[in-house]
Amino acid sequence: MKLNKTLSVIISLFLLLACNQKNNLKSDNIFKNGVVVTAHYLASEVGTDILKQGGNAFDAAVAVQFALAVVYPRAGNIGGGGFAVIRTAKGESISLDFREKAPKASFEDMYLDSLGNVIDGLSQTGHLAVGVPGSVDGMVNLHQKYGKLTWTKLLQPAIDLAREGIKLSKLEADKLNAYRERICEVNSDKYDCCYVCQKDFQVGELLVNKDLEEVLIRIRDKGRDGFYSGKTADLIVEEIQNGNGLITYADLKDYKSIWRPALVGNYRDCKIISMPPPSSGGIALLQLLKGAEIFDFQKYSPGSFEHIHLMVELERRVYADRATWLGDPDYCSVPVNKLLSEDYLVNRFSNIGMDKKSNSQEIKAGNVEVIESFETTHFSIVDKWGNAVSVTTTLNGNYGSKVIVKGGGFFLNNEMDDFSIKPGVPNQFGLVGGKANAIEPEKRMLSSMTPTIIEKNGKLFMVTGSPGGSTIITSVFQNIINAVEFKMNPQDCVNAPRIHSQWLPDKVYAEIDAISPSVKRGLQDLGHVIQEQSRIGMMANIAINGDGLLVGAPDTLRHKDSRAIGY
Ligand code: DON
């Protein structure tokens, strides 16, 4: 009897393993009590340790945000900003906007010369490109509203990592070496600005950052004042002034993150909880999902001509809306309800045909390549109580503006490039805009970040998000339709090849193997211009399976250091 029972347990385990193998699910990514998915294994470890100490998902998010600033300095940050979307165990949702702001002294034409032409690179590299950072204030607010553990406990892991040093992964050593020259050129104190400029980095070498350790200690001991005033503010303002930038003590002192109602909409039998403006992410995602519902995507197989053609046509219209209507809601009125109303969307998509491609260039001109990069970072966390948090945070470009605060050891963002610096002129992601996203003092620049949580039948179903600039929205969109329309398992949703289109330029970007040769021919016959791109997006997913277990699905295929760790 006992032997039979043991045998049946062994057989069930074997079947579970075999089944997970077949479904591309690693059984070690399934957890009962909590899971943290980030772009770096050390940050995922930090988050999980906090959960194990009795912290909730929000505590873990704070610890992860600071840890990423140490272990993933090209995107993890204290010198940037981001958004968090939250769903508590009770089912309440809210979002936190810790997006950077334009400095008080900024003005609409600040990146144009006397003839009104854009000065090349000024909004992307160097001290003038920097927006007032929001991440530290955001984390303070997140902790004050939802934290269980002490602030000190949440800061300590990042401080320890900065002091003891981290072993550089191949990815990070290569990136530092690739950007070293540019980083050192930009800084006011060339070649003596920081740890980056002294030598080539080796894989496995220990990277210690004493300056950053001290900044983090000040944040640990003084909270927001440890960053926005005192010694850290002195260092930031001195760095900015030496490089002729605009940020002042008053900018730092007055920065405030904002709690905003999450943007909530229905799609099929799901409730989508996402980020409202100043991100375009939530609105664009809900428009696209409504399109998938209107055209009943589930009729088609993934990767078919119909699936790809319809996605591209929807994306073209949604990104055109983005360029025209979206901006910081505290500075312009964003017609959210109209843009998401059923009538509007049915009408907006009504001229999509299976046998014709619409032409973006006829609507508005513009021609810039989408830059392939992974400089933003996304992390998803669920705890044992069922609290969920989805955070996308960024410096914008790789190592942001490339400016590293001398004596502070951290990079400053180049988020000013997310404004429309001149109507119709594309930013580094090829995105164009107009008045709604023009520069104004203290305004927040429009974002594409789309941290999202999905509920099904009143229960938590998925936590998701991605970096990738303009491709964030379409990556999150595809991930969700993979799950809902095509019923893929969580890891397959992430692994599936992705495409991207954004109105301008009038192209379809496709990961290698995303489009089969015959579908490609069909799309080209209609006039679609297809351009291969090695990677689009980098999801960090958590899904809840039928047994109520947490399935972590990192995008390790596209980014080796990503990891789901839990317990
Ligand atoms: O807020 C935005 O939309 C951009 N600053 C995000 C940049 C980004 O995702 C870069 N990398 N992958």
Coordinates of C-alpha atoms and ligand atoms in Angstrom, one line a residue:
M1 CA 0.0 0.0 0.0
K2 CA 2.7 2.4 1.1
L3 CA 4.9 1.4 -1.8
N4 CA 2.0 2.0 -4.2
K5 CA 1.5 5.5 -2.8
T6 CA 5.3 6.3 -3.1
L7 CA 5.2 5.0 -6.7
S8 CA 2.2 7.1 -7.6
V9 CA 3.9 10.3 -6.1
I10 CA 7.1 9.5 -8.2
I11 CA 5.0 9.0 -11.3
S12 CA 3.1 12.2 -10.8
L13 CA 6.3 14.2 -10.3
F14 CA 7.7 12.6 -13.4
L15 CA 4.6 13.5 -15.4
L16 CA 4.6 17.0 -14.1
L17 CA 8.3 17.4 -15.1
A18 CA 7.7 15.9 -18.5
C19 CA 4.7 18.0 -19.1
N20 CA 6.5 21.2 -18.1
Q21 CA 9.4 20.2 -20.3
K22 CA 7.0 19.8 -23.2
N23 CA 5.4 23.1 -22.4
N24 CA 8.7 24.9 -22.2
L25 CA 8.1 25.5 -18.5
K26 CA 11.0 24.9 -16.1
S27 CA 9.6 23.3 -13.0
D28 CA 12.1 25.3 -11.0
N29 CA 10.3 28.5 -12.0
I30 CA 7.0 27.4 -10.3
F31 CA 6.6 28.7 -6.7
K32 CA 4.1 28.6 -4.0
N33 CA 5.0 31.6 -1.7
G34 CA 6.4 34.4 -3.9
V35 CA 8.4 35.1 -7.0
V36 CA 10.5 37.9 -8.3
V37 CA 11.4 38.2 -12.0
T38 CA 14.0 40.8 -13.0
A39 CA 16.7 41.4 -15.6
H40 CA 19.5 40.4 -13.2
Y41 CA 19.8 37.3 -11.0
L42 CA 21.3 39.2 -8.1
A43 CA 18.3 41.6 -8.0
S44 CA 15.9 38.7 -8.2
E45 CA 17.8 37.1 -5.2
V46 CA 17.5 40.4 -3.3
G47 CA 13.8 40.6 -3.8
T48 CA 13.2 37.0 -2.8
D49 CA 15.2 37.4 0.4
I50 CA 13.0 40.3 1.3
L51 CA 9.9 38.1 0.7
K52 CA 11.4 35.4 2.8
Q53 CA 12.0 37.8 5.7
G54 CA 8.3 38.5 5.8
G55 CA 8.3 41.5 3.5
N56 CA 5.5 42.0 1.0
A57 CA 5.8 42.5 -2.8
F58 CA 6.1 46.2 -2.3
D59 CA 9.0 45.9 0.1
A60 CA 10.6 43.6 -2.4
A61 CA 10.1 46.1 -5.2
V62 CA 11.8 48.8 -3.2
A63 CA 14.8 46.5 -2.5
V64 CA 15.0 45.4 -6.1
Q65 CA 14.9 49.0 -7.5
F66 CA 17.9 49.9 -5.4
A67 CA 19.7 46.6 -6.1
L68 CA 19.3 47.1 -9.8
A69 CA 20.9 50.5 -9.6
V70 CA 24.0 48.6 -8.4
V71 CA 24.0 45.4 -10.5
Y72 CA 22.5 46.7 -13.7
P73 CA 23.7 50.3 -13.9
R74 CA 22.8 50.8 -17.6
A75 CA 19.1 50.7 -16.7
G76 CA 18.5 50.1 -13.0
N77 CA 18.7 53.4 -11.4
I78 CA 18.4 56.1 -8.8
G79 CA 19.1 58.8 -11.4
G80 CA 16.0 58.0 -13.5
G81 CA 12.3 57.3 -13.1
G82 CA 9.5 54.9 -13.8
F83 CA 6.1 53.6 -13.0
A84 CA 4.6 51.0 -10.7
V85 CA 1.2 49.3 -11.2
I86 CA -0.1 47.7 -8.1
R87 CA -2.9 45.2 -7.3
T88 CA -3.2 44.4 -3.6
A89 CA -4.2 41.0 -2.3
K90 CA -7.7 42.6 -1.6
G91 CA -8.0 43.3 -5.4
E92 CA -7.5 47.1 -5.1
S93 CA -5.4 48.7 -7.8
I94 CA -3.4 51.9 -8.1
S95 CA -0.4 53.3 -9.9
L96 CA 2.6 55.2 -8.9
D97 CA 4.1 57.8 -11.3
F98 CA 7.8 58.5 -10.5
R99 CA 8.5 59.7 -14.0
E100 CA 11.2 62.4 -14.4
K101 CA 10.2 66.0 -14.9
A102 CA 11.6 68.8 -17.1
P103 CA 13.8 71.2 -15.1
K104 CA 12.1 74.5 -14.2
A105 CA 14.4 76.4 -16.5
S106 CA 13.6 74.2 -19.6
F107 CA 11.7 75.6 -22.5
E108 CA 10.0 74.4 -25.7
D109 CA 12.8 75.1 -28.2
M110 CA 15.7 74.2 -25.9
Y111 CA 17.1 71.7 -28.4
L112 CA 16.8 73.9 -31.5
D113 CA 19.4 76.2 -33.0
S114 CA 18.6 79.8 -34.1
L115 CA 17.2 78.5 -37.4
G116 CA 14.8 76.2 -35.6
N117 CA 16.7 73.1 -36.5
V118 CA 17.3 70.3 -34.0
I119 CA 20.8 70.3 -32.6
D120 CA 22.0 66.7 -33.1
G121 CA 22.2 64.6 -30.0
L122 CA 21.6 67.4 -27.5
S123 CA 18.4 65.8 -26.0
Q124 CA 20.1 62.4 -25.9
T125 CA 23.6 62.8 -24.5
G126 CA 25.1 65.0 -21.8
H127 CA 23.9 67.2 -19.1
L128 CA 21.1 69.0 -20.9
A129 CA 19.4 65.7 -21.7
V130 CA 18.7 65.0 -18.0
G131 CA 15.2 65.1 -16.5
V132 CA 14.8 65.6 -12.7
P133 CA 15.0 62.0 -11.3
G134 CA 12.0 60.4 -9.7
S135 CA 13.1 57.0 -8.6
V136 CA 14.1 57.7 -5.0
D137 CA 11.0 59.7 -4.2
G138 CA 8.9 57.0 -5.8
M139 CA 10.4 54.3 -3.7
V140 CA 10.0 56.4 -0.5
N141 CA 6.3 56.8 -1.4
L142 CA 5.8 53.1 -2.2
H143 CA 7.3 52.1 1.1
Q144 CA 5.3 54.7 3.1
K145 CA 2.0 53.5 1.7
Y146 CA 2.5 49.8 1.5
G147 CA 5.8 48.7 3.1
K148 CA 5.9 46.2 6.0
L149 CA 9.6 46.0 6.7
T150 CA 11.8 48.9 7.7
W151 CA 13.3 51.2 5.1
T152 CA 16.8 50.4 6.4
K153 CA 16.2 46.7 5.7
L154 CA 15.2 47.4 2.2
L155 CA 18.2 49.6 1.4
Q156 CA 20.8 47.3 3.0
P157 CA 21.1 44.7 0.3
A158 CA 22.0 47.3 -2.4
I159 CA 24.5 48.9 0.0
D160 CA 26.1 45.5 0.6
L161 CA 26.3 44.8 -3.1
A162 CA 27.9 48.2 -3.8
R163 CA 30.5 47.7 -0.9
E164 CA 31.3 44.1 -1.5
G165 CA 31.2 44.3 -5.2
I166 CA 29.4 42.3 -7.8
K167 CA 31.0 39.8 -10.2
L168 CA 30.5 41.2 -13.7
S169 CA 28.5 39.0 -16.0
K170 CA 29.5 38.7 -19.6
L171 CA 26.6 40.9 -20.7
E172 CA 27.4 43.7 -18.3
A173 CA 31.2 43.6 -18.9
D174 CA 30.7 43.8 -22.6
K175 CA 28.2 46.6 -22.3
L176 CA 30.5 48.7 -20.0
N177 CA 33.4 48.2 -22.4
A178 CA 31.3 49.1 -25.4
Y179 CA 30.1 52.3 -23.8
R180 CA 33.2 53.3 -21.9
E181 CA 34.6 55.7 -24.4
R182 CA 31.3 57.6 -24.8
I183 CA 30.7 57.7 -21.1
C184 CA 34.2 59.2 -20.5
E185 CA 33.8 61.7 -23.3
V186 CA 30.6 63.1 -21.9
N187 CA 31.5 63.7 -18.3
S188 CA 32.7 67.0 -17.0
D189 CA 35.8 65.4 -15.5
K190 CA 36.9 63.1 -18.3
Y191 CA 38.7 59.9 -17.4
D192 CA 38.5 60.8 -13.7
C193 CA 34.8 60.9 -13.4
C194 CA 34.2 57.4 -12.1
Y195 CA 34.8 53.7 -12.0
V196 CA 33.9 53.3 -15.7
C197 CA 36.8 55.2 -17.2
Q198 CA 39.8 53.6 -15.7
K199 CA 40.2 50.3 -17.5
D200 CA 38.7 47.5 -19.6
F201 CA 36.3 45.3 -17.7
Q202 CA 36.7 41.5 -17.5
V203 CA 34.0 38.9 -17.1
G204 CA 33.9 37.8 -13.5
E205 CA 35.8 40.7 -12.1
L206 CA 34.5 42.3 -9.0
L207 CA 32.9 45.7 -9.5
V208 CA 32.9 47.7 -6.3
N209 CA 31.2 51.2 -6.2
K210 CA 32.2 53.0 -3.0
D211 CA 30.7 56.3 -4.2
L212 CA 27.3 54.7 -4.8
E213 CA 27.5 52.9 -1.5
E214 CA 27.8 56.2 0.3
V215 CA 24.8 57.7 -1.6
L216 CA 22.7 54.6 -0.7
I217 CA 23.8 54.9 2.9
R218 CA 22.6 58.5 2.9
I219 CA 19.2 57.4 1.3
R220 CA 19.0 54.7 3.9
D221 CA 19.6 57.1 6.8
K222 CA 17.7 60.2 5.6
G223 CA 15.1 58.9 3.2
R224 CA 14.3 61.3 0.3
D225 CA 16.6 64.0 1.9
G226 CA 19.5 61.6 1.4
F227 CA 19.1 62.2 -2.4
Y228 CA 17.1 65.4 -3.0
S229 CA 19.1 67.6 -0.5
G230 CA 22.3 67.6 1.4
K231 CA 25.5 66.0 0.1
T232 CA 23.9 64.0 -2.8
A233 CA 22.1 67.1 -4.1
D234 CA 25.4 69.0 -3.9
L235 CA 27.0 66.4 -6.0
I236 CA 24.2 66.3 -8.6
V237 CA 23.9 70.1 -8.9
E238 CA 27.7 70.5 -9.2
E239 CA 27.9 67.8 -11.9
I240 CA 25.0 69.4 -13.8
Q241 CA 26.4 72.9 -13.5
N242 CA 29.9 71.8 -14.7
G243 CA 28.2 70.3 -17.8
N244 CA 26.0 73.4 -18.4
G245 CA 22.8 71.5 -17.6
L246 CA 19.6 73.0 -16.1
I247 CA 18.8 71.0 -12.9
T248 CA 18.9 73.1 -9.7
Y249 CA 18.5 72.5 -6.0
A250 CA 14.9 73.8 -6.3
D251 CA 14.2 71.2 -9.0
L252 CA 15.4 68.4 -6.7
K253 CA 13.6 69.7 -3.7
D254 CA 10.3 70.1 -5.5
Y255 CA 10.2 66.7 -7.2
K256 CA 7.2 64.7 -6.2
S257 CA 6.0 61.3 -7.4
I258 CA 2.2 61.0 -7.8
W259 CA -0.3 58.3 -6.9
R260 CA -2.7 58.0 -9.8
P261 CA -5.7 55.7 -10.3
A262 CA -4.6 52.8 -12.5
L263 CA -6.0 52.7 -16.0
V264 CA -8.5 49.8 -16.0
G265 CA -10.3 48.3 -18.9
N266 CA -11.9 45.1 -20.0
Y267 CA -10.7 42.8 -22.7
R268 CA -12.4 39.4 -23.3
D269 CA -12.9 37.9 -19.8
C270 CA -9.9 39.8 -18.4
K271 CA -9.6 43.0 -16.5
I272 CA -6.4 44.9 -17.6
I273 CA -4.8 47.1 -15.0
S274 CA -2.2 49.3 -16.5
M275 CA -0.4 52.7 -16.5
P276 CA -2.3 55.9 -17.3
P277 CA -0.7 59.1 -18.7
P278 CA 2.0 60.4 -18.6
S279 CA 2.6 56.9 -20.0
S280 CA 1.0 56.2 -23.3
G281 CA 1.4 52.5 -22.5
G282 CA -2.0 51.7 -20.8
I283 CA -4.1 53.6 -23.4
A284 CA -2.3 52.1 -26.4
L285 CA -2.4 48.6 -24.9
L286 CA -6.1 48.8 -24.2
Q287 CA -6.7 50.1 -27.8
L288 CA -4.7 47.3 -29.3
L289 CA -6.4 44.6 -27.1
K290 CA -9.8 46.0 -28.1
G291 CA -8.7 45.6 -31.7
A292 CA -7.7 42.0 -31.1
E293 CA -11.2 41.4 -29.7
I294 CA -13.0 43.3 -32.6
F295 CA -11.1 41.2 -35.2
D296 CA -11.4 38.0 -33.1
F297 CA -7.7 37.1 -33.2
Q298 CA -8.4 33.7 -31.8
K299 CA -9.7 32.6 -35.2
Y300 CA -6.1 32.8 -36.6
S301 CA -3.0 30.9 -35.7
P302 CA -0.1 32.7 -34.2
G303 CA 2.4 33.9 -36.9
S304 CA -0.3 33.6 -39.7
F305 CA -0.6 36.3 -42.4
E306 CA -3.9 37.5 -40.8
H307 CA -2.4 37.7 -37.3
I308 CA 0.6 39.8 -38.4
H309 CA -1.2 42.0 -40.9
L310 CA -4.0 42.9 -38.5
M311 CA -1.5 43.6 -35.6
V312 CA 0.4 46.0 -37.9
E313 CA -2.7 47.8 -39.0
L314 CA -3.9 48.2 -35.5
E315 CA -0.5 49.4 -34.3
R316 CA -0.3 52.0 -37.1
R317 CA -3.5 53.7 -36.0
V318 CA -2.8 53.4 -32.2
Y319 CA 0.7 55.0 -32.6
A320 CA -0.8 57.8 -34.7
D321 CA -3.2 58.5 -31.8
R322 CA -0.4 58.4 -29.4
A323 CA 1.6 61.0 -31.3
T324 CA -1.4 63.4 -31.5
W325 CA -3.3 63.1 -28.3
L326 CA -1.0 61.9 -25.5
G327 CA 1.1 63.9 -23.0
D328 CA 1.4 64.8 -19.3
P329 CA -2.3 65.0 -18.1
D330 CA -1.3 67.7 -15.6
Y331 CA -0.4 69.9 -18.6
C332 CA -2.7 69.0 -21.4
S333 CA -6.1 67.4 -21.5
V334 CA -5.8 63.8 -22.7
P335 CA -9.1 62.4 -24.1
V336 CA -8.7 59.0 -22.3
N337 CA -12.4 58.0 -22.3
K338 CA -12.9 58.9 -25.9
L339 CA -9.8 57.1 -27.1
L340 CA -10.9 53.9 -25.3
S341 CA -14.6 54.1 -26.1
E342 CA -16.0 51.1 -28.1
D343 CA -17.7 53.4 -30.7
Y344 CA -14.4 55.3 -31.3
L345 CA -12.3 52.2 -31.7
V346 CA -14.8 50.3 -33.9
N347 CA -14.9 53.4 -36.2
R348 CA -11.1 53.9 -36.0
F349 CA -10.4 50.3 -37.1
S350 CA -13.2 50.1 -39.6
N351 CA -11.1 50.9 -42.6
I352 CA -8.7 48.0 -42.0
G353 CA -8.9 45.4 -44.7
M354 CA -7.4 42.0 -45.2
D355 CA -6.5 42.8 -48.8
K356 CA -4.9 46.2 -48.4
K357 CA -2.1 47.9 -46.4
S358 CA -2.8 51.4 -45.3
N359 CA 0.0 53.9 -45.9
S360 CA 1.5 55.8 -42.9
Q361 CA 3.4 58.2 -45.0
E362 CA 0.3 59.7 -46.4
I363 CA -0.8 60.6 -43.0
K364 CA 2.4 62.3 -41.9
A365 CA 6.0 62.2 -42.9
G366 CA 9.0 60.9 -40.8
N367 CA 11.7 58.3 -41.3
V368 CA 13.9 57.1 -38.5
E369 CA 15.0 53.6 -37.6
V370 CA 13.9 52.1 -34.4
I371 CA 17.0 51.6 -32.3
E372 CA 17.4 48.1 -30.9
S373 CA 18.3 48.3 -27.3
F374 CA 17.4 47.2 -23.8
E375 CA 18.1 50.1 -21.5
T376 CA 15.0 50.2 -19.5
T377 CA 14.2 47.4 -17.2
H378 CA 11.0 45.8 -15.9
F379 CA 10.4 43.6 -12.9
S380 CA 7.4 41.7 -11.7
I381 CA 6.8 40.5 -8.1
V382 CA 4.0 38.5 -6.4
D383 CA 4.1 37.7 -2.7
K384 CA 2.4 34.9 -0.6
W385 CA -0.6 37.1 0.2
G386 CA -1.3 37.7 -3.5
N387 CA -0.1 41.3 -3.6
A388 CA 1.3 42.1 -7.1
V389 CA 3.5 44.8 -8.4
S390 CA 4.7 45.5 -11.9
V391 CA 7.5 48.1 -12.2
T392 CA 9.1 49.5 -15.3
T393 CA 12.0 51.8 -14.6
T394 CA 14.5 53.5 -16.8
L395 CA 17.4 55.9 -17.6
N396 CA 16.0 55.9 -21.1
G397 CA 19.2 55.2 -23.2
N398 CA 21.9 52.8 -22.2
Y399 CA 23.5 54.5 -19.1
G400 CA 21.0 57.3 -19.8
S401 CA 22.7 60.6 -20.7
K402 CA 26.1 58.9 -20.1
V403 CA 26.6 61.5 -17.3
I404 CA 27.7 59.9 -14.1
V405 CA 27.5 62.0 -11.0
K406 CA 31.1 62.6 -9.9
G407 CA 31.5 61.4 -6.3
G408 CA 28.1 59.7 -6.5
G409 CA 28.8 56.7 -8.8
F410 CA 25.4 56.7 -10.5
F411 CA 24.2 57.6 -14.0
L412 CA 21.7 60.3 -14.8
N413 CA 18.9 59.7 -17.3
N414 CA 18.4 61.2 -20.8
E415 CA 14.6 61.2 -20.5
M416 CA 14.3 64.7 -22.0
D417 CA 14.5 63.0 -25.4
D418 CA 11.0 61.4 -24.7
F419 CA 9.5 64.9 -25.2
S420 CA 8.6 65.9 -28.7
I421 CA 11.6 68.3 -29.1
K422 CA 10.1 69.6 -32.4
P423 CA 6.7 68.7 -33.8
G424 CA 7.1 65.8 -36.3
V425 CA 10.8 65.2 -35.6
P426 CA 11.3 61.6 -34.4
N427 CA 13.1 60.9 -31.1
Q428 CA 15.6 58.1 -30.6
F429 CA 12.8 55.5 -30.9
G430 CA 11.4 57.0 -34.1
L431 CA 8.4 58.4 -32.2
V432 CA 7.0 61.7 -33.3
G433 CA 4.7 64.0 -31.3
G434 CA 3.3 67.5 -31.2
K435 CA 1.9 70.1 -28.8
A436 CA 0.6 67.6 -26.2
N437 CA 4.1 66.3 -25.6
A438 CA 6.1 69.6 -26.1
I439 CA 8.6 70.6 -23.4
E440 CA 7.3 72.8 -20.6
P441 CA 8.9 73.6 -17.2
E442 CA 8.2 70.8 -14.7
K443 CA 6.2 68.8 -17.2
R444 CA 6.6 65.0 -17.4
M445 CA 7.6 63.6 -20.8
L446 CA 5.3 61.0 -22.5
S447 CA 6.4 57.4 -22.0
S448 CA 5.7 54.0 -23.6
M449 CA 6.3 52.1 -20.4
T450 CA 3.5 49.6 -19.8
P451 CA 3.7 47.9 -16.5
T452 CA 0.5 45.8 -16.4
I453 CA -1.4 43.4 -14.2
I454 CA -4.2 41.2 -15.5
E455 CA -7.1 39.8 -13.5
K456 CA -9.4 37.0 -14.7
N457 CA -12.7 36.1 -13.0
G458 CA -11.7 38.4 -10.1
K459 CA -8.4 36.7 -9.5
L460 CA -4.8 37.6 -10.3
F461 CA -3.9 36.1 -13.7
M462 CA -0.7 37.7 -14.9
V463 CA 1.9 40.4 -14.0
T464 CA 3.8 41.6 -17.0
G465 CA 5.9 44.4 -18.6
S466 CA 9.0 45.0 -20.8
P467 CA 11.7 47.5 -21.7
G468 CA 12.2 48.5 -25.3
G469 CA 11.2 52.1 -25.9
S470 CA 8.4 52.3 -28.4
T471 CA 8.4 48.5 -28.7
I472 CA 7.3 48.1 -25.1
I473 CA 3.6 48.5 -25.9
T474 CA 3.6 46.0 -28.8
S475 CA 5.7 43.5 -26.8
V476 CA 3.2 43.6 -23.9
F477 CA 0.3 43.4 -26.3
Q478 CA 1.7 40.3 -28.0
N479 CA 2.4 38.7 -24.7
I480 CA -1.2 39.1 -23.6
I481 CA -2.7 37.9 -26.8
N482 CA -0.4 34.9 -26.8
A483 CA -1.9 34.0 -23.5
V484 CA -5.6 34.9 -24.1
E485 CA -6.2 34.5 -27.8
F486 CA -3.7 31.7 -28.5
K487 CA -3.7 30.0 -25.1
M488 CA 0.1 29.7 -24.8
N489 CA 1.6 28.8 -21.5
P490 CA 3.4 31.6 -19.6
Q491 CA 6.9 30.8 -20.9
D492 CA 5.9 30.3 -24.5
C493 CA 4.1 33.7 -24.3
V494 CA 7.5 35.2 -23.5
N495 CA 9.6 33.1 -25.8
A496 CA 7.4 33.6 -28.9
P497 CA 9.0 35.7 -31.6
R498 CA 7.8 39.3 -31.7
I499 CA 7.1 41.9 -34.4
H500 CA 6.7 45.6 -34.0
S501 CA 5.2 48.4 -36.0
Q502 CA 4.5 52.0 -34.9
W503 CA 2.9 54.1 -37.7
L504 CA 6.1 55.9 -38.5
P505 CA 8.4 54.7 -39.9
D506 CA 6.1 52.7 -42.2
K507 CA 7.7 49.4 -41.5
V508 CA 7.3 46.1 -39.8
Y509 CA 10.2 45.1 -37.5
A510 CA 10.4 41.4 -37.0
E511 CA 12.6 39.2 -34.9
I512 CA 14.5 36.6 -36.9
D513 CA 12.1 33.7 -37.6
A514 CA 9.1 35.7 -36.4
I515 CA 7.6 35.6 -39.9
S516 CA 7.7 32.4 -42.1
P517 CA 8.8 32.9 -45.7
S518 CA 5.3 32.4 -47.1
V519 CA 3.7 34.8 -44.7
K520 CA 6.5 37.2 -45.5
R521 CA 5.7 37.0 -49.2
G522 CA 2.0 37.6 -48.6
L523 CA 2.8 40.7 -46.4
Q524 CA 5.2 42.1 -49.0
D525 CA 2.7 41.6 -51.8
L526 CA 0.4 44.0 -49.9
G527 CA 3.3 46.5 -49.6
H528 CA 4.4 45.9 -46.0
V529 CA 8.1 46.7 -45.7
I530 CA 9.7 44.1 -43.3
Q531 CA 12.9 44.7 -41.5
E532 CA 14.6 42.1 -39.4
Q533 CA 15.7 42.9 -35.9
S534 CA 17.6 40.6 -33.6
R535 CA 15.4 41.3 -30.5
I536 CA 12.3 43.1 -29.6
G537 CA 11.3 43.7 -25.9
M538 CA 12.3 41.7 -22.9
M539 CA 9.4 40.4 -20.8
A540 CA 9.4 39.7 -17.1
N541 CA 6.2 37.7 -16.5
I542 CA 4.5 36.0 -13.7
A543 CA 1.4 34.0 -14.2
I544 CA -0.9 32.1 -11.8
N545 CA -1.5 28.6 -13.0
G546 CA -4.6 26.4 -12.5
D547 CA -3.4 25.2 -9.1
G548 CA -2.9 28.7 -7.9
L549 CA 0.9 28.4 -8.1
L550 CA 3.1 31.3 -9.3
V551 CA 4.9 30.7 -12.6
G552 CA 7.8 33.0 -13.2
A553 CA 8.6 33.4 -16.9
P554 CA 11.8 35.5 -17.5
D555 CA 13.0 36.4 -21.0
T556 CA 16.3 34.5 -20.6
L557 CA 16.3 33.7 -24.3
R558 CA 16.8 37.4 -25.1
H559 CA 18.7 38.4 -22.0
K560 CA 20.8 35.8 -20.3
D561 CA 21.0 37.5 -16.9
S562 CA 17.2 37.5 -16.4
R563 CA 15.9 35.3 -13.7
A564 CA 12.7 34.2 -11.9
I565 CA 13.6 33.4 -8.3
G566 CA 11.1 32.5 -5.6
Y567 CA 10.3 30.1 -2.9
Ligands
DON1 O1 9.6 56.0 -21.2 C1 9.9 55.5 -22.3 O2 9.0 55.2 -23.1 C2 11.3 55.3 -22.7 N1 12.2 56.3 -22.0 C3 11.7 53.9 -22.4 C4 13.1 53.6 -22.8 C5 13.4 52.2 -23.0 O3 12.6 51.4 -22.9 C6 14.7 51.9 -23.5 N2 15.0 50.6 -23.7 N3 14.9 49.6 -23.8

